mmCIF file of C-alpha atoms and ligand atoms in Angstrom:
data_model
loop_
_atom_site.group_PDB
_atom_site.id
_atom_site.type_symbol
_atom_site.label_atom_id
_atom_site.label_comp_id
_atom_site.label_asym_id
_atom_site.label_seq_id
_atom_site.Cartn_x
_atom_site.Cartn_y
_atom_site.Cartn_z
ATOM 1 C CA UNK V 1 -11.120 5.721 2.490
ATOM 2 C CA UNK V 2 -11.320 9.494 3.246
ATOM 3 C CA UNK V 3 -9.561 12.028 1.057
ATOM 4 C CA UNK V 4 -7.041 14.202 2.702
ATOM 5 C CA UNK V 5 -6.947 17.688 1.663
ATOM 6 C CA UNK V 6 -3.897 18.168 -0.565
ATOM 7 C CA UNK V 7 -1.101 19.436 1.286
ATOM 8 C CA UNK V 8 0.811 22.599 0.010
ATOM 9 C CA UNK V 9 4.544 22.458 1.198
ATOM 10 C CA UNK V 10 5.878 25.892 1.813
ATOM 11 C CA UNK V 11 8.083 27.015 -0.910
ATOM 12 C CA UNK V 12 8.789 23.854 -2.468
ATOM 13 C CA UNK V 13 11.368 21.109 -2.006
ATOM 14 C CA UNK V 14 14.066 22.928 -3.803
ATOM 15 C CA UNK V 15 14.066 26.451 -2.848
ATOM 16 C CA UNK V 16 17.330 27.007 -4.603
ATOM 17 C CA UNK V 17 15.770 26.767 -7.793
ATOM 18 C CA UNK V 18 12.685 28.509 -6.672
ATOM 19 C CA UNK V 19 10.613 25.428 -7.739
ATOM 20 C CA UNK V 20 6.836 25.831 -7.378
ATOM 21 C CA UNK V 21 5.046 24.274 -4.054
ATOM 22 C CA UNK V 22 3.986 20.551 -4.854
ATOM 23 C CA UNK V 23 0.638 19.244 -3.638
ATOM 24 C CA UNK V 24 0.743 15.717 -2.343
ATOM 25 C CA UNK V 25 -2.369 13.727 -2.985
ATOM 26 C CA UNK V 26 -3.172 11.397 -0.055
ATOM 27 C CA UNK V 27 -6.204 9.299 0.908
ATOM 28 C CA UNK V 28 -6.098 7.903 4.444
ATOM 29 C CA UNK V 29 -7.665 4.870 5.837
ATOM 30 C CA UNK V 30 -10.544 6.316 7.770
ATOM 31 C CA UNK V 31 -10.592 6.884 11.569
ATOM 32 C CA UNK V 32 -7.141 5.061 12.074
ATOM 33 C CA UNK V 33 -5.465 8.172 13.038
ATOM 34 C CA UNK V 34 -7.929 9.082 15.839
ATOM 35 C CA UNK V 35 -8.771 5.488 16.675
ATOM 36 C CA UNK V 36 -5.599 3.664 16.832
ATOM 37 C CA UNK V 37 -2.955 6.274 16.702
ATOM 38 C CA UNK V 38 -1.831 4.938 13.324
ATOM 39 C CA UNK V 39 -1.570 6.955 9.939
ATOM 40 C CA UNK V 40 -2.363 4.877 6.831
ATOM 41 C CA UNK V 41 -3.220 5.599 3.398
ATOM 42 C CA UNK V 42 -2.112 5.664 -0.142
ATOM 43 C CA UNK V 43 -1.251 8.429 -2.662
ATOM 44 C CA UNK V 44 -2.978 9.270 -5.610
ATOM 45 C CA UNK V 45 -2.412 10.368 -9.178
ATOM 46 C CA UNK V 46 -2.912 14.047 -8.113
ATOM 47 C CA UNK V 47 -4.201 17.178 -10.144
ATOM 48 C CA UNK V 48 -0.808 18.333 -11.505
ATOM 49 C CA UNK V 49 0.118 18.340 -15.137
ATOM 50 C CA UNK V 50 2.633 15.625 -14.267
ATOM 51 C CA UNK V 51 1.066 12.880 -12.302
ATOM 52 C CA UNK V 52 2.397 12.272 -8.791
ATOM 53 C CA UNK V 53 4.342 8.960 -9.993
ATOM 54 C CA UNK V 54 6.436 7.518 -7.136
ATOM 55 C CA UNK V 55 7.522 4.452 -9.037
ATOM 56 C CA UNK V 56 11.112 3.307 -8.349
ATOM 57 C CA UNK V 57 11.319 2.517 -12.297
ATOM 58 C CA UNK V 58 9.138 5.625 -13.477
ATOM 59 C CA UNK V 59 9.688 6.785 -16.918
ATOM 60 C CA UNK V 60 9.713 10.240 -15.879
ATOM 61 C CA UNK V 61 13.198 12.212 -15.194
ATOM 62 C CA UNK V 62 14.467 10.726 -11.833
ATOM 63 C CA UNK V 63 14.858 14.294 -10.380
ATOM 64 C CA UNK V 64 11.099 15.031 -10.734
ATOM 65 C CA UNK V 65 10.259 11.693 -9.041
ATOM 66 C CA UNK V 66 12.874 12.362 -6.245
ATOM 67 C CA UNK V 67 11.248 15.921 -5.647
ATOM 68 C CA UNK V 68 7.931 14.083 -5.271
ATOM 69 C CA UNK V 69 9.263 11.522 -2.795
ATOM 70 C CA UNK V 70 10.891 14.455 -0.668
ATOM 71 C CA UNK V 71 7.416 16.412 -0.768
ATOM 72 C CA UNK V 72 5.668 12.944 0.197
ATOM 73 C CA UNK V 73 8.117 12.082 3.041
ATOM 74 C CA UNK V 74 7.973 15.636 4.507
ATOM 75 C CA UNK V 75 4.414 15.122 5.240
ATOM 76 C CA UNK V 76 5.073 12.772 8.115
ATOM 77 C CA UNK V 77 6.201 15.135 10.979
ATOM 78 C CA UNK V 78 8.163 13.305 13.757
ATOM 79 C CA UNK V 79 8.957 10.353 11.614
ATOM 80 C CA UNK V 80 12.518 9.492 11.210
ATOM 81 C CA UNK V 81 12.847 6.263 9.488
ATOM 82 C CA UNK V 82 11.107 5.465 6.226
ATOM 83 C CA UNK V 83 11.371 1.888 4.742
ATOM 84 C CA UNK V 84 10.663 0.989 1.059
ATOM 85 C CA UNK V 85 11.248 -2.291 -1.058
ATOM 86 C CA UNK V 86 12.093 -3.535 -4.493
ATOM 87 C CA UNK V 87 9.105 -5.852 -4.362
ATOM 88 C CA UNK V 88 9.080 -9.415 -5.827
ATOM 89 C CA UNK V 89 5.520 -10.777 -5.474
ATOM 90 C CA UNK V 90 6.721 -13.186 -2.898
ATOM 91 C CA UNK V 91 5.641 -13.315 0.720
ATOM 92 C CA UNK V 92 8.818 -12.270 2.675
ATOM 93 C CA UNK V 93 8.177 -9.697 5.094
ATOM 94 C CA UNK V 94 10.871 -7.458 6.856
ATOM 95 C CA UNK V 95 10.632 -6.157 10.376
ATOM 96 C CA UNK V 96 11.950 -2.618 10.617
ATOM 97 C CA UNK V 97 13.625 -1.603 13.685
ATOM 98 C CA UNK V 98 14.412 1.947 15.011
ATOM 99 C CA UNK V 99 16.889 3.919 12.935
ATOM 100 C CA UNK V 100 17.187 7.340 10.792
ATOM 101 C CA UNK V 101 17.004 7.858 7.210
ATOM 102 C CA UNK V 102 15.100 6.600 4.080
ATOM 103 C CA UNK V 103 16.063 2.745 3.507
ATOM 104 C CA UNK V 104 15.519 0.750 0.254
ATOM 105 C CA UNK V 105 15.513 -2.983 0.799
ATOM 106 C CA UNK V 106 15.384 -5.477 -1.828
ATOM 107 C CA UNK V 107 13.281 -9.015 -2.036
ATOM 108 C CA UNK V 108 10.387 -8.150 0.385
ATOM 109 C CA UNK V 109 6.874 -7.449 -0.292
ATOM 110 C CA UNK V 110 5.875 -5.947 3.118
ATOM 111 C CA UNK V 111 7.087 -4.852 6.332
ATOM 112 C CA UNK V 112 6.051 -4.740 10.082
ATOM 113 C CA UNK V 113 7.142 -2.776 12.795
ATOM 114 C CA UNK V 114 6.207 -1.777 16.591
ATOM 115 C CA UNK V 115 8.527 1.455 16.594
ATOM 116 C CA UNK V 116 6.823 4.754 16.569
ATOM 117 C CA UNK V 117 8.041 7.112 13.954
ATOM 118 C CA UNK V 118 8.697 4.506 11.475
ATOM 119 C CA UNK V 119 7.026 4.675 8.088
ATOM 120 C CA UNK V 120 6.481 1.457 6.344
ATOM 121 C CA UNK V 121 5.980 1.920 2.426
ATOM 122 C CA UNK V 122 4.827 -0.563 -0.674
ATOM 123 C CA UNK V 123 4.421 0.686 -4.121
ATOM 124 C CA UNK V 124 1.018 -0.166 -6.193
ATOM 125 C CA UNK V 125 -0.863 0.232 -9.343
ATOM 126 C CA UNK V 126 -3.864 -2.344 -8.981
ATOM 127 C CA UNK V 127 -2.008 -4.863 -6.386
ATOM 128 C CA UNK V 128 -3.750 -4.641 -3.233
ATOM 129 C CA UNK V 129 -2.264 -2.608 -0.416
ATOM 130 C CA UNK V 130 -3.177 -4.378 2.867
ATOM 131 C CA UNK V 131 -2.937 -2.483 6.054
ATOM 132 C CA UNK V 132 -2.754 -4.354 9.414
ATOM 133 C CA UNK V 133 -2.509 -3.002 13.079
ATOM 134 C CA UNK V 134 -3.215 -4.100 16.443
ATOM 135 C CA UNK V 135 -6.241 -2.537 17.973
ATOM 136 C CA UNK V 136 -4.113 -0.891 20.473
ATOM 137 C CA UNK V 137 -2.000 0.621 17.782
ATOM 138 C CA UNK V 138 1.095 -1.059 19.273
ATOM 139 C CA UNK V 139 2.180 -2.737 16.287
ATOM 140 C CA UNK V 140 1.528 -2.377 12.376
ATOM 141 C CA UNK V 141 2.254 -3.856 8.902
ATOM 142 C CA UNK V 142 1.629 -3.242 5.397
ATOM 143 C CA UNK V 143 1.570 -5.626 2.685
ATOM 144 C CA UNK V 144 1.773 -5.679 -1.366
ATOM 145 C CA UNK V 145 -0.467 -8.155 -2.442
ATOM 146 C CA UNK V 146 -0.925 -9.262 -5.976
ATOM 147 C CA UNK V 147 -2.434 -12.452 -7.084
ATOM 148 C CA UNK V 148 0.855 -14.436 -6.221
ATOM 149 C CA UNK V 149 1.434 -12.950 -2.893
ATOM 150 C CA UNK V 150 -2.258 -13.762 -2.201
ATOM 151 C CA UNK V 151 -2.094 -17.227 -3.386
ATOM 152 C CA UNK V 152 1.004 -17.654 -1.467
ATOM 153 C CA UNK V 153 -0.377 -16.657 1.645
ATOM 154 C CA UNK V 154 1.145 -13.403 2.397
ATOM 155 C CA UNK V 155 -1.663 -12.373 4.812
ATOM 156 C CA UNK V 156 -1.230 -15.473 6.820
ATOM 157 C CA UNK V 157 2.571 -14.972 7.051
ATOM 158 C CA UNK V 158 2.019 -11.248 8.333
ATOM 159 C CA UNK V 159 -0.495 -12.395 11.028
ATOM 160 C CA UNK V 160 1.392 -15.119 12.245
ATOM 161 C CA UNK V 161 4.535 -12.749 12.645
ATOM 162 C CA UNK V 162 2.406 -10.226 14.464
ATOM 163 C CA UNK V 163 1.279 -12.873 16.708
ATOM 164 C CA UNK V 164 4.656 -13.986 17.502
ATOM 165 C CA UNK V 165 6.860 -11.094 17.516
ATOM 166 C CA UNK V 166 4.410 -8.534 19.127
ATOM 167 C CA UNK V 167 2.490 -10.925 21.166
ATOM 168 C CA UNK V 168 -1.006 -10.040 20.387
ATOM 169 C CA UNK V 169 -3.763 -12.353 19.422
ATOM 170 C CA UNK V 170 -5.081 -12.767 16.108
ATOM 171 C CA UNK V 171 -8.558 -11.433 16.878
ATOM 172 C CA UNK V 172 -6.790 -8.337 17.907
ATOM 173 C CA UNK V 173 -5.588 -7.426 14.570
ATOM 174 C CA UNK V 174 -7.646 -4.929 12.470
ATOM 175 C CA UNK V 175 -7.304 -5.193 8.527
ATOM 176 C CA UNK V 176 -8.038 -2.786 5.786
ATOM 177 C CA UNK V 177 -7.773 -3.942 2.046
ATOM 178 C CA UNK V 178 -6.932 -0.406 0.352
ATOM 179 C CA UNK V 179 -7.323 0.751 -3.203
ATOM 180 C CA UNK V 180 -6.560 -1.593 -5.878
ATOM 181 C CA UNK V 181 -7.919 -3.449 -8.913
ATOM 182 C CA UNK V 182 -11.805 -4.742 -8.306
ATOM 183 C CA UNK V 183 -13.187 -7.889 -9.279
ATOM 184 C CA UNK V 184 -14.814 -6.425 -12.521
ATOM 185 C CA UNK V 185 -11.726 -4.994 -13.943
ATOM 186 C CA UNK V 186 -9.317 -7.851 -13.174
ATOM 187 C CA UNK V 187 -9.466 -10.801 -15.950
ATOM 188 C CA UNK V 188 -7.230 -13.525 -15.034
ATOM 189 C CA UNK V 189 -6.292 -17.102 -16.426
ATOM 190 C CA UNK V 190 -7.737 -20.170 -15.004
ATOM 191 C CA UNK V 191 -4.291 -21.012 -13.264
ATOM 192 C CA UNK V 192 -4.844 -17.605 -11.181
ATOM 193 C CA UNK V 193 -8.083 -18.607 -10.391
ATOM 194 C CA UNK V 194 -7.366 -21.826 -9.102
ATOM 195 C CA UNK V 195 -4.181 -20.488 -7.366
ATOM 196 C CA UNK V 196 -6.347 -18.096 -5.332
ATOM 197 C CA UNK V 197 -8.776 -21.001 -4.150
ATOM 198 C CA UNK V 198 -11.512 -19.934 -6.797
ATOM 199 C CA UNK V 199 -13.465 -22.597 -8.681
ATOM 200 C CA UNK V 200 -13.212 -21.953 -12.381
ATOM 201 C CA UNK V 201 -16.793 -22.057 -13.674
ATOM 202 C CA UNK V 202 -17.784 -22.099 -17.375
ATOM 203 C CA UNK V 203 -15.635 -20.742 -20.335
ATOM 204 C CA UNK V 204 -13.365 -17.686 -20.203
ATOM 205 C CA UNK V 205 -13.332 -14.721 -19.340
ATOM 206 C CA UNK V 206 -12.614 -15.230 -15.739
ATOM 207 C CA UNK V 207 -12.575 -12.346 -12.875
ATOM 208 C CA UNK V 208 -11.088 -12.307 -9.764
ATOM 209 C CA UNK V 209 -11.594 -10.104 -6.862
ATOM 210 C CA UNK V 210 -8.338 -9.968 -4.874
ATOM 211 C CA UNK V 211 -9.985 -8.024 -2.117
ATOM 212 C CA UNK V 212 -12.666 -10.566 -1.648
ATOM 213 C CA UNK V 213 -10.195 -13.468 -1.594
ATOM 214 C CA UNK V 214 -8.171 -11.535 1.056
ATOM 215 C CA UNK V 215 -11.238 -10.907 3.155
ATOM 216 C CA UNK V 216 -12.045 -14.571 3.073
ATOM 217 C CA UNK V 217 -8.524 -15.503 3.990
ATOM 218 C CA UNK V 218 -8.556 -12.990 7.001
ATOM 219 C CA UNK V 219 -11.965 -14.479 8.418
ATOM 220 C CA UNK V 220 -10.263 -18.036 8.207
ATOM 221 C CA UNK V 221 -7.173 -16.820 9.900
ATOM 222 C CA UNK V 222 -9.189 -15.363 12.500
ATOM 223 C CA UNK V 223 -8.436 -11.545 12.092
ATOM 224 C CA UNK V 224 -10.762 -9.493 14.306
ATOM 225 C CA UNK V 225 -11.815 -6.569 12.163
ATOM 226 C CA UNK V 226 -11.924 -6.565 8.177
ATOM 227 C CA UNK V 227 -12.732 -3.612 5.764
ATOM 228 C CA UNK V 228 -12.135 -3.153 2.280
ATOM 229 C CA UNK V 229 -11.952 0.032 0.229
ATOM 230 C CA UNK V 230 -14.567 0.188 -2.576
ATOM 231 C CA UNK V 231 -12.243 2.550 -5.008
ATOM 232 C CA UNK V 232 -10.776 0.822 -7.826
ATOM 233 C CA UNK V 233 -7.581 1.741 -9.484
ATOM 234 C CA UNK V 234 -8.487 0.637 -12.845
ATOM 235 C CA UNK V 235 -12.132 2.084 -12.867
ATOM 236 C CA UNK V 236 -10.957 5.570 -11.688
ATOM 237 C CA UNK V 237 -7.851 6.335 -13.809
ATOM 238 C CA UNK V 238 -8.068 10.147 -13.080
ATOM 239 C CA UNK V 239 -7.564 9.519 -9.320
ATOM 240 C CA UNK V 240 -5.088 6.487 -9.603
ATOM 241 C CA UNK V 241 -2.595 4.573 -11.355
ATOM 242 C CA UNK V 242 -3.497 1.428 -13.000
ATOM 243 C CA UNK V 243 -1.018 -0.857 -14.532
ATOM 244 C CA UNK V 244 -3.603 -2.962 -16.227
ATOM 245 C CA UNK V 245 -5.690 0.070 -17.429
ATOM 246 C CA UNK V 246 -2.728 1.453 -18.872
ATOM 247 C CA UNK V 247 -1.111 -1.677 -20.289
ATOM 248 C CA UNK V 248 1.810 -1.457 -18.106
ATOM 249 C CA UNK V 249 2.636 2.287 -18.938
ATOM 250 C CA UNK V 250 1.375 3.821 -15.643
ATOM 251 C CA UNK V 251 3.314 4.984 -12.635
ATOM 252 C CA UNK V 252 3.170 3.812 -9.129
ATOM 253 C CA UNK V 253 1.410 4.951 -5.801
ATOM 254 C CA UNK V 254 2.681 4.452 -2.525
ATOM 255 C CA UNK V 255 0.790 2.863 0.680
ATOM 256 C CA UNK V 256 1.999 3.778 3.636
ATOM 257 C CA UNK V 257 1.513 2.835 7.408
ATOM 258 C CA UNK V 258 3.179 4.102 10.655
ATOM 259 C CA UNK V 259 2.815 4.454 14.552
ATOM 260 C CA UNK V 260 2.228 8.090 15.295
ATOM 261 C CA UNK V 261 5.507 9.364 17.181
HETATM 262 ZN ZN1 LIG F 1 -12.735 -1.887 -11.155
#
């Protein structure tokens, strides 16, 4: 992924209080904007004294979190519709249609759309954000893939829905597995290894590379182009939030994808 120079947004999002301008840390999926006409990436921890936590259950004051959301969403000119979920580690996906405003859904772990100017969002901190787009940039999806979603086949669900609903062939789908926990940082139980199709060899500890499993699933499904970020949220805790490295105390990043309007 390539780093986007932090954006400085005018006089801040709350001019009435004279609040300082806010930098939005964004790391974009390389080339997708030019090649596919799609904006895709993830927010980072940022350099501010207060980290750029966008978590819906953040321990920080709700006003500060909402200020960050406002600054973040203001960085997508021309977009009119923003979709976010309370995620449940399942495999249900929601198709987002045209509309205005910021919408919070419940019970989904990803979305898909073919409507330009519609931004799809998932929150992550170690779980893998999976970005999907057709090669002509006509349709996109983003998934929140922890081990349960990976084991449950959320990638296959997404690919099948893109083929069925957007009339693309599966080999015309491009996939990128974004910033998340790497195989060296993700120690799991034998039941998790087995659920994700890994043979348990020898005594514990066992480590699982979720992005490697996703890439293998993508090859089996027939997805045409597969790439994987080398950035690890648990290795690089100065740039990213990590649920595991923080023992559950960290904030959340937001992964986003949308067809440019
Ligand atoms: Zn790591």
